[in-house]
Short mmCIF file of C-alpha atoms in Angstrom, two decimals:
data_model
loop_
_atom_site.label_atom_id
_atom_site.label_comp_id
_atom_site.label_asym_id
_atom_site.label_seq_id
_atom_site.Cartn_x
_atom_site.Cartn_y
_atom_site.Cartn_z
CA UNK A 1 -125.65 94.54 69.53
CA UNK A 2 -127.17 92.70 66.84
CA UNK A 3 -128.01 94.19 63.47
CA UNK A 4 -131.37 94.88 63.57
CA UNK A 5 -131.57 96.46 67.44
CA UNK A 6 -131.81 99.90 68.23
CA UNK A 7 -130.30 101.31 71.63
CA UNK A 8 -132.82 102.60 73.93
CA UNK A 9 -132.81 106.55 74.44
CA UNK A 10 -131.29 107.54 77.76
CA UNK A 11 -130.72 110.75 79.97
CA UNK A 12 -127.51 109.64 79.90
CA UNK A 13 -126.98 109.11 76.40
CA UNK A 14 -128.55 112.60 75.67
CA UNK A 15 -125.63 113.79 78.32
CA UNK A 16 -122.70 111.99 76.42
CA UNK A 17 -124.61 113.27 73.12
CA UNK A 18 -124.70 116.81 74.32
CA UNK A 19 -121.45 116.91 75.88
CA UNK A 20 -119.39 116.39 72.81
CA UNK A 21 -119.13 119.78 72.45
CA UNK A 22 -116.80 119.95 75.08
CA UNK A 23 -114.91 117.04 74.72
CA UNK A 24 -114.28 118.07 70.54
CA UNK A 25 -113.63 121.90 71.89
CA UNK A 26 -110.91 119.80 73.89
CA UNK A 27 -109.54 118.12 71.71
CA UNK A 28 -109.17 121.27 69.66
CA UNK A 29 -107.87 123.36 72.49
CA UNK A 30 -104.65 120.54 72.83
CA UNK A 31 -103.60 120.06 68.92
CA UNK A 32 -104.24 124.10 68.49
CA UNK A 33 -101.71 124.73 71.80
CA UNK A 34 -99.32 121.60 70.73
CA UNK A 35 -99.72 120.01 73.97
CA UNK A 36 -99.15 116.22 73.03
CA UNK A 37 -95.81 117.64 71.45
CA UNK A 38 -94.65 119.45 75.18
CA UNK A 39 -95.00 115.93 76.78
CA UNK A 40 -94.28 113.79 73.60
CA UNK A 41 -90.67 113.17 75.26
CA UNK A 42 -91.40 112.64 78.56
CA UNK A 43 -94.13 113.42 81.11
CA UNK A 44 -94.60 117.03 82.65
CA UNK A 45 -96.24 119.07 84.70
CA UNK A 46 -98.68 122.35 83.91
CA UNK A 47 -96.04 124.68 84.59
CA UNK A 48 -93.91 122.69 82.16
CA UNK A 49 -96.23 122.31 79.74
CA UNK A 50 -97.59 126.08 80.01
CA UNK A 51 -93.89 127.30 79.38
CA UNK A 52 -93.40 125.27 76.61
CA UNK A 53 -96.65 126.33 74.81
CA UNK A 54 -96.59 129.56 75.71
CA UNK A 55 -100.39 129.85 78.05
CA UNK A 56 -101.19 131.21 81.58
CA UNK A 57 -100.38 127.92 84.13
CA UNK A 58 -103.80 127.65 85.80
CA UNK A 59 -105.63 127.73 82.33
CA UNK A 60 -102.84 124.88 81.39
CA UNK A 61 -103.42 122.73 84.28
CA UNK A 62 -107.57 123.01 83.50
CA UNK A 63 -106.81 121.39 80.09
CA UNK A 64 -104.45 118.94 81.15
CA UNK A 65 -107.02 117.34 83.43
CA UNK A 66 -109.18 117.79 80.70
CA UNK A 67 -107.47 116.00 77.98
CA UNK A 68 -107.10 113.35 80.85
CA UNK A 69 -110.63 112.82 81.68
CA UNK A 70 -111.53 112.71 78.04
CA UNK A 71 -108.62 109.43 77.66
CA UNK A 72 -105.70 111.90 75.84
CA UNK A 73 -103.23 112.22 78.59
CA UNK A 74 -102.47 110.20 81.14
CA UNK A 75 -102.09 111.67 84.82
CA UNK A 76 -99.53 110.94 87.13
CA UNK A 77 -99.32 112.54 90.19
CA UNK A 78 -99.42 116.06 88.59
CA UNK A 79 -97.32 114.73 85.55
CA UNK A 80 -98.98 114.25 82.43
CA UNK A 81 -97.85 112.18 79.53
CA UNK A 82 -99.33 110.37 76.58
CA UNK A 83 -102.39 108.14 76.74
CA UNK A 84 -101.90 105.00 74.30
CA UNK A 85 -102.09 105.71 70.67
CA UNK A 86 -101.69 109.54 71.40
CA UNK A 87 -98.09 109.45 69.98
CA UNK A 88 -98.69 108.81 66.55
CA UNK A 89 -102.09 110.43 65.99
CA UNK A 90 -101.30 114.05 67.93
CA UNK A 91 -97.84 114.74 67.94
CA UNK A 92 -97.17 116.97 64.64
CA UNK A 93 -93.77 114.84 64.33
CA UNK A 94 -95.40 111.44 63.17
CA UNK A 95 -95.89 110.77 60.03
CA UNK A 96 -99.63 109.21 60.96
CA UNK A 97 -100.30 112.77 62.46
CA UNK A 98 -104.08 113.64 62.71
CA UNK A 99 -104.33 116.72 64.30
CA UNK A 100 -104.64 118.27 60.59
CA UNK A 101 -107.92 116.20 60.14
CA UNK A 102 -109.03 118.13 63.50
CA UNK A 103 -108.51 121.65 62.46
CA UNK A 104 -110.62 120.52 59.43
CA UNK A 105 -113.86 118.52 61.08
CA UNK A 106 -113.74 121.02 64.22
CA UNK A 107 -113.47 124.11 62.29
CA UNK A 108 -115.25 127.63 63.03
CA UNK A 109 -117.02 126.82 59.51
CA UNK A 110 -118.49 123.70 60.54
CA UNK A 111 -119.31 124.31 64.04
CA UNK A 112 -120.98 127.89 62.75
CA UNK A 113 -122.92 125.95 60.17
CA UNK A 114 -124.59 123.27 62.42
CA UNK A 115 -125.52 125.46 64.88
CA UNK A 116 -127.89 126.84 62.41
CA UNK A 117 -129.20 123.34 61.62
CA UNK A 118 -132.88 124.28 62.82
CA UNK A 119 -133.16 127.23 60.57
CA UNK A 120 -131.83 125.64 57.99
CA UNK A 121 -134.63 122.47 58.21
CA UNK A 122 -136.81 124.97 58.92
CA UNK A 123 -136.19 127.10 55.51
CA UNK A 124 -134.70 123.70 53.78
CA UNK A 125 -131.21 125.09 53.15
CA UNK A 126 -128.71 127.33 54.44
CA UNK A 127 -129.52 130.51 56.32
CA UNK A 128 -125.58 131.73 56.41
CA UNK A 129 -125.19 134.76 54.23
CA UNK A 130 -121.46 133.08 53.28
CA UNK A 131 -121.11 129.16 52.96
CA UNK A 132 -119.89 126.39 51.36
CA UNK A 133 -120.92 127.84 47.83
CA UNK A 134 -119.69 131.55 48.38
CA UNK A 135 -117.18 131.99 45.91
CA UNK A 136 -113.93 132.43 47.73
CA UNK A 137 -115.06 130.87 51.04
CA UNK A 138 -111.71 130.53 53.09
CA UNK A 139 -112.49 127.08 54.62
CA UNK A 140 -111.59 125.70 51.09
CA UNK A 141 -108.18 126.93 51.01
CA UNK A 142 -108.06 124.88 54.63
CA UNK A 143 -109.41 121.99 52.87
CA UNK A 144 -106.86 122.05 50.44
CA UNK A 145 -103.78 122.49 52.22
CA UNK A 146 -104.60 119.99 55.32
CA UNK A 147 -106.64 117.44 52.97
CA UNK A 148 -107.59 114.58 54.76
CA UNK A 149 -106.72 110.63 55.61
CA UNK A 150 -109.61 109.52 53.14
CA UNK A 151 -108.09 110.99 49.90
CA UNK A 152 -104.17 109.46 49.24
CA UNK A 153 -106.07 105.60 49.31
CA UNK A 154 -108.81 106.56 47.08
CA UNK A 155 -106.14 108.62 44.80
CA UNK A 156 -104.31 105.77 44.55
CA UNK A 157 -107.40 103.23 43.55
CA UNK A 158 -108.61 105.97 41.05
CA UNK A 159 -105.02 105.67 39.44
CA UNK A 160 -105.03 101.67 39.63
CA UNK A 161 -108.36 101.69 37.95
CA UNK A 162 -107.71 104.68 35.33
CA UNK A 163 -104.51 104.63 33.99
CA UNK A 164 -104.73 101.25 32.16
CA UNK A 165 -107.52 102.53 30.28
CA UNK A 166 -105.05 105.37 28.63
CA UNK A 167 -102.90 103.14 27.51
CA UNK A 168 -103.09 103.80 24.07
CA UNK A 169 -102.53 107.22 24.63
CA UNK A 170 -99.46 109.47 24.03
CA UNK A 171 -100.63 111.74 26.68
CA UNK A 172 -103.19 111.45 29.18
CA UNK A 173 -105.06 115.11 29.75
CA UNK A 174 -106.84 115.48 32.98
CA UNK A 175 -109.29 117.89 33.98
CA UNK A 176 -110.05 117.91 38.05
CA UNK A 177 -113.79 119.79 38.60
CA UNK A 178 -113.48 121.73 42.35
CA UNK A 179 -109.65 120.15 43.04
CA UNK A 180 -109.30 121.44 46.41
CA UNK A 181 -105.95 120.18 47.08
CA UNK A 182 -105.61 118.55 43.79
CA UNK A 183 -104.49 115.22 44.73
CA UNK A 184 -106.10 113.35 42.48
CA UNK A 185 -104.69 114.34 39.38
CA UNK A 186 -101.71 114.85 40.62
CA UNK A 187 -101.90 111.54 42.13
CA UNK A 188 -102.32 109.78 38.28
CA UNK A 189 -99.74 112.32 37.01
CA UNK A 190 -97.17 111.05 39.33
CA UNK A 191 -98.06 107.35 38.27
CA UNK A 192 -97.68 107.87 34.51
CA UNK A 193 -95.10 110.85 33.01
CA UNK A 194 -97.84 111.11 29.75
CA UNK A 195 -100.73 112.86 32.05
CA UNK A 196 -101.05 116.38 31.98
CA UNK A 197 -103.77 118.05 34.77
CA UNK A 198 -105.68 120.94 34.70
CA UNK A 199 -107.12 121.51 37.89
CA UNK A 200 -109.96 124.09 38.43
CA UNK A 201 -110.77 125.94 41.66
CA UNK A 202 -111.60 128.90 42.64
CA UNK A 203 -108.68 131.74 42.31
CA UNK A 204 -107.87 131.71 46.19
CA UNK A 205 -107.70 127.63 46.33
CA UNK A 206 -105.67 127.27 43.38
CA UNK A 207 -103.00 129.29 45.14
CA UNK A 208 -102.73 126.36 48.05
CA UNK A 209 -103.23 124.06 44.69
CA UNK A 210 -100.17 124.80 42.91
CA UNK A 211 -98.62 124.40 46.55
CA UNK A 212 -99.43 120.63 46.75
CA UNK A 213 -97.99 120.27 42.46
CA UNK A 214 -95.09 121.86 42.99
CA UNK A 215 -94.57 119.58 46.56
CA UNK A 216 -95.73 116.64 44.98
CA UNK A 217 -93.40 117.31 41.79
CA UNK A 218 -95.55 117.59 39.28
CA UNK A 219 -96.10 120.82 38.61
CA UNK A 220 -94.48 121.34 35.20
CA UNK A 221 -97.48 119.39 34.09
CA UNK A 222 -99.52 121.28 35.91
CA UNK A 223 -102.09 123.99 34.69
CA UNK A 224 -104.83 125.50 36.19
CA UNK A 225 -108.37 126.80 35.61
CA UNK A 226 -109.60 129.86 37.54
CA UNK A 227 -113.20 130.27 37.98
CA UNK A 228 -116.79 128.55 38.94
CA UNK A 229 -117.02 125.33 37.88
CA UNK A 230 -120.93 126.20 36.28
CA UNK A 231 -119.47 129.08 34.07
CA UNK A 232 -115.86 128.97 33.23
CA UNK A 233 -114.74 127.55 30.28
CA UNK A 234 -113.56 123.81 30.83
CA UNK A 235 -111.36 123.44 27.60
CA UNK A 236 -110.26 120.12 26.92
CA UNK A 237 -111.44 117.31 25.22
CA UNK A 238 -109.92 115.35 28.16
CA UNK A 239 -109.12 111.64 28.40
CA UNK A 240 -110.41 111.94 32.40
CA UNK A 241 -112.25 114.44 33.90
CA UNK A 242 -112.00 113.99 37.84
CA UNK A 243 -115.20 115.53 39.98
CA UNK A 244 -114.92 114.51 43.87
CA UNK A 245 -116.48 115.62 46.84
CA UNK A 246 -118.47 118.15 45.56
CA UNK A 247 -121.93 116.42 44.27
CA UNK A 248 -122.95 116.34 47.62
CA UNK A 249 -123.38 120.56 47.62
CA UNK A 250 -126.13 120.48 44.94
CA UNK A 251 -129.80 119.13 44.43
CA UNK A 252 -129.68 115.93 41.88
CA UNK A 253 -130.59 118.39 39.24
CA UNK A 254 -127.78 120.97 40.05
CA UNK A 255 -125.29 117.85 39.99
CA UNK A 256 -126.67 116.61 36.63
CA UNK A 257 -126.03 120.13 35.42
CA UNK A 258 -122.05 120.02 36.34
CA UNK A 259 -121.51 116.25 35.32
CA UNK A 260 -123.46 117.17 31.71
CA UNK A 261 -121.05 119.95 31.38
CA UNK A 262 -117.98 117.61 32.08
CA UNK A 263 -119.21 115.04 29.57
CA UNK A 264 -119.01 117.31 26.94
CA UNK A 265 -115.33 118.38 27.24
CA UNK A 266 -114.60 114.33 27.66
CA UNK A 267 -113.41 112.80 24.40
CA UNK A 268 -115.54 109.50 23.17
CA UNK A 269 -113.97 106.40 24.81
CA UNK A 270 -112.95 109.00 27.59
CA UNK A 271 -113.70 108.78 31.52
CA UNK A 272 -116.10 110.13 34.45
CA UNK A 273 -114.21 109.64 37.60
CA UNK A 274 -116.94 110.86 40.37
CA UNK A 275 -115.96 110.59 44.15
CA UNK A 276 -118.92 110.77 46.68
CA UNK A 277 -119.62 109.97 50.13
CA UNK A 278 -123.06 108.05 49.42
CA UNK A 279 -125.80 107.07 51.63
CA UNK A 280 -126.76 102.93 51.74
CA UNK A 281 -130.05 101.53 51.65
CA UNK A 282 -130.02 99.94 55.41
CA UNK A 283 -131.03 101.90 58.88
CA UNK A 284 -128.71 104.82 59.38
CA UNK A 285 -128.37 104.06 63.00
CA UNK A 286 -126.02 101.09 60.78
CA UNK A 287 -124.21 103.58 58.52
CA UNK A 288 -124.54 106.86 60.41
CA UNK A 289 -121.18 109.00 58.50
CA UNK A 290 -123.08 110.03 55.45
CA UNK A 291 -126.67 110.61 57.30
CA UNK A 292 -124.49 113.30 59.82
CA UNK A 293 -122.43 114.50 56.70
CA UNK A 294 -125.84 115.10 55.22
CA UNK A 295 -127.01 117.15 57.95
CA UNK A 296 -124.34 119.22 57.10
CA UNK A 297 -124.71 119.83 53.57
CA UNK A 298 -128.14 121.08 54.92
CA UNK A 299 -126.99 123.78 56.91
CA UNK A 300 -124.11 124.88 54.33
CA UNK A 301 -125.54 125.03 51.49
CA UNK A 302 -128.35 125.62 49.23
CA UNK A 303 -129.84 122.75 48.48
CA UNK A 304 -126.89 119.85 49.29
CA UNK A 305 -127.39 116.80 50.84
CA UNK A 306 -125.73 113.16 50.72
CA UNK A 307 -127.56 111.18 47.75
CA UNK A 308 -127.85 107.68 47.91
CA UNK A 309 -125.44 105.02 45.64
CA UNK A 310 -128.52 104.90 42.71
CA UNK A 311 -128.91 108.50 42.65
CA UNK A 312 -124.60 108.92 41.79
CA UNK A 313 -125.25 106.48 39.37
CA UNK A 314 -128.08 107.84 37.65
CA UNK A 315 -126.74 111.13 37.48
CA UNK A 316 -123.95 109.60 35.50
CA UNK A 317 -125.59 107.90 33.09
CA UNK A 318 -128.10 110.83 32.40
CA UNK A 319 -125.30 112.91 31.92
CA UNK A 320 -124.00 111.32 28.95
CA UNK A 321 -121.86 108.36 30.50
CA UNK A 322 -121.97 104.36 30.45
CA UNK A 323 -123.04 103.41 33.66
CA UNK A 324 -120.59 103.38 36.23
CA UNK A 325 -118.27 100.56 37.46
CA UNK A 326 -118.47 101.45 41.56
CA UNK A 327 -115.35 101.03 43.77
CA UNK A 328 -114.37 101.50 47.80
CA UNK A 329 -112.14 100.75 50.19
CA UNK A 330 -112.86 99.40 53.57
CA UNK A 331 -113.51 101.88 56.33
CA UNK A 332 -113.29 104.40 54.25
CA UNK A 333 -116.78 106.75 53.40
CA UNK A 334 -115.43 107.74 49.87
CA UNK A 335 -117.61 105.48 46.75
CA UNK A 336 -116.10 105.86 43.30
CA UNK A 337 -117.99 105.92 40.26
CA UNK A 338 -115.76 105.13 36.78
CA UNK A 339 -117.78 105.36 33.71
CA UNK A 340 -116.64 105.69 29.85
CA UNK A 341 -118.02 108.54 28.08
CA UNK A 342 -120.34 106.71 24.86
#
């Protein structure tokens, strides 16, 4: 398909559109019921499979075929085992395991959310009475604990590209806006003994928060910042002040708001680090991640939506920052904005 052409609308690409559903409801069924574990050692049959997971045999043998047709398990006679690949993405034992990153993107929240996508175009926002901005919304404390595959690379190029502008320092204090699971300060902090973080989250995140400090050994430099991000006091002056994955929830005004708040507990010479999934300037059909993400941020919020690359950067810079120094990784949806506070 070359760059420029646009696949023709089908019947049958509606019915492979519309029938994700099932196939993601699947998928979620076998990682929930640790099916790819019962035949990670050798290939078995429902009644095998049902024992070892604990479900009714008939309701086992229904999925099994399912997770076969769908390409997840491979069918043998009426043994089932592993379809290529399945090993180190959906067994829990792997270290490349990725059935964390489906309890996130097939979660109640999400799938509750989008199926409210009309009303929400139709009122241009959220109609959910709680969502992604309630304070104390449970999917965060999800989010946090379970993380996901995008954040250790990035954490590690913010560190690469951060640290060797402290180097004058003594100590290197950190302040991470909405920290979620925290792993970005506590990503520089294991990098260089001299930083310090303070990561703010709401009360009930901050709980899984000190979780991931204390797991990732740092969290006797740890501190942490109770409260909404808009309101609570932000202390500092910091050397860095972290703010990822969370400009997407607000208008461009909102986000200006929170970034001109974090400029003025940077100290001069100090820096923005902003993390954002980002929209490009080609056809979406080309790029389509951040145009569905955006779709999201419609339905779960307020006024959120993805903003493109120019908009990050000119909420930076009319926040109080140089402008930005950009950075990315391939295959990976994450953009990083670095800017020095003047």
């Amino acid at each position: 398909m070359t760059e420029d052409h646009i696949p023709t609308v089908t019947r049958q690409g509606l019915l492979t559109m519309m029938s994700a559903v099932r196939r993601t409801g699947i998928l979620r069924a076998g990682v929930e019921l640790r099916v790819f574990d019962a035949v990670a050692g050798a290939p078995a049959g429902p009644d095998e499979v049902a024992a070892f997971c604990g479900t009714d045999p008939r309701g086992m043998r229904i999925l099994l075929n399912a997770l076969a047709a769908t390409g997840l398990l491979v069918k043998d006679d009426d043994r089932f085992s592993l379809a290529p690949g399945a090993d180190s993405t959906l067994v829990t034992t792997h270290p490349d395991y990725y059935g964390d990153a489906v309890r996130l993107a097939a979660s109640d929240y999400e799938w509750d959310a989008i199926k409210r996508l009309g009303d929400a175009v139709r009122s241009g926002g959220s109609v959910m009475e709680v969502n992604a901005e309630t304070p104390a919304y449970t999917f965060w404390e999800d989010f946090a604990a379970l993380g996901t595959l995008n954040t250790p690379p990035i954490a590690e190029l913010v560190a690469r590209h951060v640290l060797p502008g402290t180097k004058d320092r003594d100590e290197v204090k950190v302040l991470d806006v909405a920290c979620g699971h925290g792993l970005y300060g506590y990503t520089l902090a294991a990098h260089d003994p001299r930083a310090r973080i303070w990561s703010l989250d709401w009360p009930n995140v901050l709980a899984v928060t000190e979780n991931n400090a204390e797991r990732l050994g740092v969290r006797d430099r740890a501190h942490f910042i109770p409260g909404d991000m808009f309101d609570v006091p932000l202390g500092g002056p910091y050397d860095v002040v972290v703010v990822a994955n969370v400009l997407h929830h607000f208008s461009t005004e909102r986000a200006k708001e929170l970034l001109a708040r974090t400029a003025d507990a940077v100290r001069p010479g100090g820096q923005l680090v902003a993390i954002a999934i980002s929209t490009g300037d080609g056809p979406p059909h080309l790029d389509p991640v951040p145009h569905l993400f955006s779709a999201l941020m419609l339905a779960w919020t307020s006024q959120g939506q993805v903003h493109p690359l120019s908009d990050y950067e000119e909420m930076v810079t009319a926040a109080g920052f140089a402008p930005p120094k950009v950075h990315g990784l391939p295959d990976n949806p994450l953009r990083v904005l670095i800017a020095d506070r003047v």
